[in-house]
Coordinates of C-alpha atoms in Angstrom, one line a residue:
Chain A
Q1 CA -8.0 6.5 -25.2
K2 CA -7.3 7.0 -21.4
E3 CA -4.4 9.7 -20.7
V4 CA -3.4 10.9 -17.6
E5 CA -0.9 14.1 -18.1
Q6 CA 1.6 15.3 -15.6
N7 CA 4.4 18.1 -16.0
S8 CA 7.2 16.0 -16.4
G9 CA 9.3 18.8 -14.1
P10 CA 11.7 18.8 -12.5
L11 CA 9.7 21.1 -9.9
S12 CA 12.3 22.7 -7.8
V13 CA 11.2 24.2 -4.2
P14 CA 13.1 25.1 -1.2
E15 CA 13.1 23.3 2.3
G16 CA 9.9 23.9 4.2
A17 CA 8.0 25.1 1.2
I18 CA 4.6 23.7 -0.2
A19 CA 5.1 21.9 -3.2
S20 CA 2.1 21.6 -6.0
L21 CA 1.9 18.7 -8.0
N22 CA -0.9 18.5 -10.7
C23 CA -2.4 15.9 -12.8
T24 CA -5.6 15.9 -15.6
Y25 CA -7.1 12.9 -17.2
S26 CA -9.2 12.2 -20.1
D27 CA -11.6 9.9 -18.9
R28 CA -14.8 12.0 -17.3
G29 CA -16.2 8.6 -15.7
S30 CA -12.9 8.2 -13.9
Q31 CA -13.7 6.8 -10.1
S32 CA -10.5 6.5 -8.3
F33 CA -7.3 9.0 -8.2
F34 CA -4.1 7.7 -6.5
W35 CA -0.6 9.3 -5.8
Y36 CA 2.9 7.3 -5.6
R37 CA 6.2 8.2 -4.7
Q38 CA 9.0 6.7 -6.8
Y39 CA 12.7 7.2 -5.7
S40 CA 15.4 6.6 -8.3
G41 CA 15.9 3.1 -8.8
K42 CA 13.3 2.1 -6.4
S43 CA 9.6 0.6 -6.9
P44 CA 6.8 3.3 -7.0
E45 CA 4.6 3.3 -3.3
L46 CA 1.4 4.7 -2.6
I47 CA 1.1 8.0 -1.1
M48 CA -2.5 8.3 -1.0
F49 CA -5.8 8.0 -2.8
I50 CA -8.9 10.0 -3.2
Y51 CA -12.4 9.1 -4.8
S52 CA -14.6 12.0 -4.2
N53 CA -14.4 15.8 -5.1
G54 CA -12.8 18.1 -2.7
D55 CA -9.8 17.7 -0.5
K56 CA -8.0 14.8 1.6
E57 CA -5.3 15.1 4.2
D58 CA -3.0 12.8 5.3
G59 CA -0.2 14.1 7.4
R60 CA 1.9 16.6 5.2
F61 CA 0.0 15.4 2.1
T62 CA -3.2 16.7 0.8
A63 CA -4.7 15.4 -2.6
Q64 CA -7.4 17.7 -4.3
L65 CA -9.8 16.3 -6.7
N66 CA -11.9 18.5 -9.1
K67 CA -13.8 16.0 -11.6
A68 CA -15.6 18.7 -13.2
S69 CA -12.4 19.9 -14.3
Q70 CA -10.8 16.5 -14.6
Y71 CA -7.7 17.6 -12.3
V72 CA -6.4 16.1 -9.4
S73 CA -3.4 17.4 -7.4
L74 CA -1.0 16.9 -4.6
L75 CA 0.4 19.0 -2.1
I76 CA 3.0 18.4 0.2
R77 CA 3.3 20.7 3.2
D78 CA 6.8 21.6 4.9
S79 CA 9.0 20.1 1.8
Q80 CA 11.8 18.0 3.1
P81 CA 15.0 16.9 1.1
S82 CA 13.7 13.3 1.5
D83 CA 10.7 14.1 -0.5
S84 CA 12.8 14.6 -3.6
A85 CA 11.6 12.0 -5.6
T86 CA 9.1 11.2 -8.9
Y87 CA 5.5 11.3 -7.7
L88 CA 3.2 9.4 -10.2
C89 CA -0.5 10.2 -10.5
A90 CA -2.8 7.3 -11.6
V91 CA -6.5 6.6 -12.4
R92 CA -8.8 4.0 -12.5
G93 CA -11.4 4.8 -15.4
S94 CA -14.8 4.2 -15.6
G95 CA -15.5 0.4 -16.1
Y96 CA -11.9 -0.4 -16.0
S97 CA -10.1 -2.5 -13.2
T98 CA -6.6 -1.3 -13.7
L99 CA -5.0 1.8 -13.5
T100 CA -3.4 4.2 -16.0
F101 CA -0.3 6.0 -15.0
G102 CA 0.8 9.4 -15.8
K103 CA 4.7 9.9 -16.9
G104 CA 5.6 11.3 -13.5
T105 CA 6.8 14.8 -12.0
M106 CA 10.2 14.8 -10.6
L107 CA 10.2 16.7 -7.2
L108 CA 13.5 18.3 -6.1
V109 CA 13.8 19.9 -2.8
S110 CA 16.9 21.8 -1.8
P111 CA 17.9 22.2 1.7
Chain B
D1 CA 11.2 -10.8 3.8
A2 CA 9.9 -8.9 1.0
D3 CA 5.9 -9.2 0.3
V4 CA 6.6 -8.7 -3.7
T5 CA 9.7 -10.6 -5.0
Q6 CA 10.9 -10.4 -8.5
T7 CA 13.7 -12.5 -10.2
P8 CA 16.4 -11.7 -11.4
R9 CA 16.9 -8.0 -10.3
N10 CA 19.1 -7.7 -13.3
R11 CA 19.5 -9.4 -16.6
I12 CA 21.4 -9.1 -19.8
T13 CA 20.2 -11.0 -22.8
K14 CA 20.5 -11.1 -26.7
T15 CA 18.2 -10.6 -29.4
G16 CA 16.3 -13.6 -30.2
K17 CA 16.8 -15.1 -26.7
R18 CA 13.8 -16.5 -24.6
I19 CA 13.8 -14.8 -21.2
M20 CA 11.8 -15.3 -18.2
L21 CA 10.8 -12.9 -15.4
E22 CA 9.6 -14.0 -12.2
C23 CA 7.2 -12.7 -9.5
S24 CA 6.3 -14.1 -6.2
Q25 CA 4.3 -12.4 -3.5
T26 CA 3.4 -13.3 0.0
K27 CA 0.6 -11.0 0.4
G28 CA -2.1 -13.4 -0.6
H29 CA -3.7 -11.2 -2.9
D30 CA -5.5 -12.7 -5.8
R31 CA -4.6 -9.7 -8.3
M32 CA -1.4 -9.4 -10.0
Y33 CA 0.3 -7.1 -12.7
W34 CA 3.1 -6.9 -14.7
Y35 CA 4.3 -3.3 -15.7
R36 CA 7.3 -1.9 -18.0
Q37 CA 9.0 1.6 -17.0
D38 CA 10.9 3.3 -19.9
P39 CA 12.4 6.8 -19.3
G40 CA 9.9 9.7 -20.2
L41 CA 7.1 7.0 -20.8
G42 CA 6.0 6.2 -17.5
L43 CA 4.7 2.7 -16.3
R44 CA 2.6 0.7 -19.2
L45 CA 0.5 -2.5 -18.1
I46 CA 1.8 -5.5 -19.8
Y47 CA -0.6 -8.4 -18.6
Y48 CA -2.8 -8.7 -15.5
S49 CA -4.4 -11.3 -13.9
F50 CA -7.3 -11.5 -11.3
D51 CA -7.2 -15.2 -10.3
V52 CA -5.3 -18.1 -11.4
K53 CA -7.7 -18.8 -14.3
D54 CA -7.8 -15.2 -15.1
I55 CA -5.1 -13.7 -17.6
N56 CA -5.8 -10.3 -19.5
K57 CA -3.7 -8.3 -22.1
G58 CA -2.7 -4.7 -20.9
E59 CA -1.8 -1.7 -23.1
I60 CA 1.6 -3.5 -24.5
S61 CA 1.3 -7.1 -24.3
D62 CA 2.6 -7.8 -28.0
G63 CA 5.7 -9.8 -27.8
Y64 CA 5.1 -10.9 -24.4
S65 CA 3.3 -13.8 -22.3
V66 CA 2.4 -14.8 -19.0
S67 CA 1.8 -17.7 -16.6
R68 CA -0.1 -17.7 -13.5
Q69 CA 1.3 -20.9 -11.9
A70 CA -0.4 -20.4 -8.5
Q71 CA -1.9 -17.3 -6.7
A72 CA 1.3 -16.4 -5.3
K73 CA 3.2 -16.8 -8.8
F74 CA 3.1 -14.8 -11.9
S75 CA 5.8 -15.3 -14.9
L76 CA 6.5 -12.9 -17.7
S77 CA 8.1 -14.2 -20.9
L78 CA 9.7 -12.5 -23.8
E79 CA 9.6 -15.2 -26.5
S80 CA 12.3 -13.7 -28.6
A81 CA 13.9 -10.5 -26.8
I82 CA 14.4 -7.6 -28.9
P83 CA 16.3 -4.5 -27.7
N84 CA 13.3 -2.4 -27.5
Q85 CA 12.3 -4.4 -25.0
T86 CA 15.0 -3.2 -22.5
A87 CA 13.5 -1.5 -19.7
L88 CA 12.7 -1.8 -15.8
Y89 CA 10.1 -4.4 -15.4
F90 CA 7.8 -4.2 -12.2
C91 CA 5.6 -7.0 -10.8
A92 CA 2.7 -5.6 -8.7
T93 CA -0.1 -6.9 -6.4
S94 CA -3.4 -5.6 -5.3
E95 CA -6.1 -5.7 -2.8
E96 CA -8.9 -3.9 -3.6
E97 CA -7.6 -0.3 -4.9
T98 CA -4.0 -0.3 -3.7
Q99 CA -1.2 -1.6 -5.8
Y100 CA 1.8 -3.2 -4.1
F101 CA 5.1 -3.3 -6.3
G102 CA 8.1 -5.6 -6.2
P103 CA 11.8 -4.2 -6.6
G104 CA 11.8 -4.5 -10.4
T105 CA 14.0 -6.4 -12.9
R106 CA 16.3 -4.1 -15.0
L107 CA 16.6 -6.0 -18.5
L108 CA 19.0 -4.8 -21.1
V109 CA 18.7 -6.4 -24.4
L110 CA 21.6 -6.3 -27.0

């Protein structure tokens, strides 16, 4: 069974700090990796995706992928209180057309 | 107007009742999905459809059925609702890898 694991948190960081969110997955053949943000009571929205080993940057967000370790992370630089939300990691496994979501990590950014 | 809409947004029903949740999209995507979200359990896939003639079971399809009436419409039915189907339900569409979620339907089964 495909599994995507995240620490439920909450992860608390002060405003301006770097928040680091982590995710591990069980399917070694997984192809695509996604980070979604979900505000309380709202629907998930895509932040970014990554396919290849290494880093991918988009503004204050950086996704990091290490397929050998089956590990993907999201770094948020200069964290803002508006970044306070639950962050969902999602993985598309080998041979699958759908995503498996982790349970999410709650991030709290204090002013 | 929202690209992915869900009706109703909130629903309270009783055990044993049949209920239908509806999803419509104006994004022109072929792929549509139904998920449920429970506290502590994350998003779980119920059913998905890659075109009008294609319906597939997801991780937790028992107790649910779906209908793809058109490219733009994908409905989820609970034939006989039970309390453990109380959850937040999301419809989503996708183009290639990116999924776009509707606003959700909050369902309470008493």
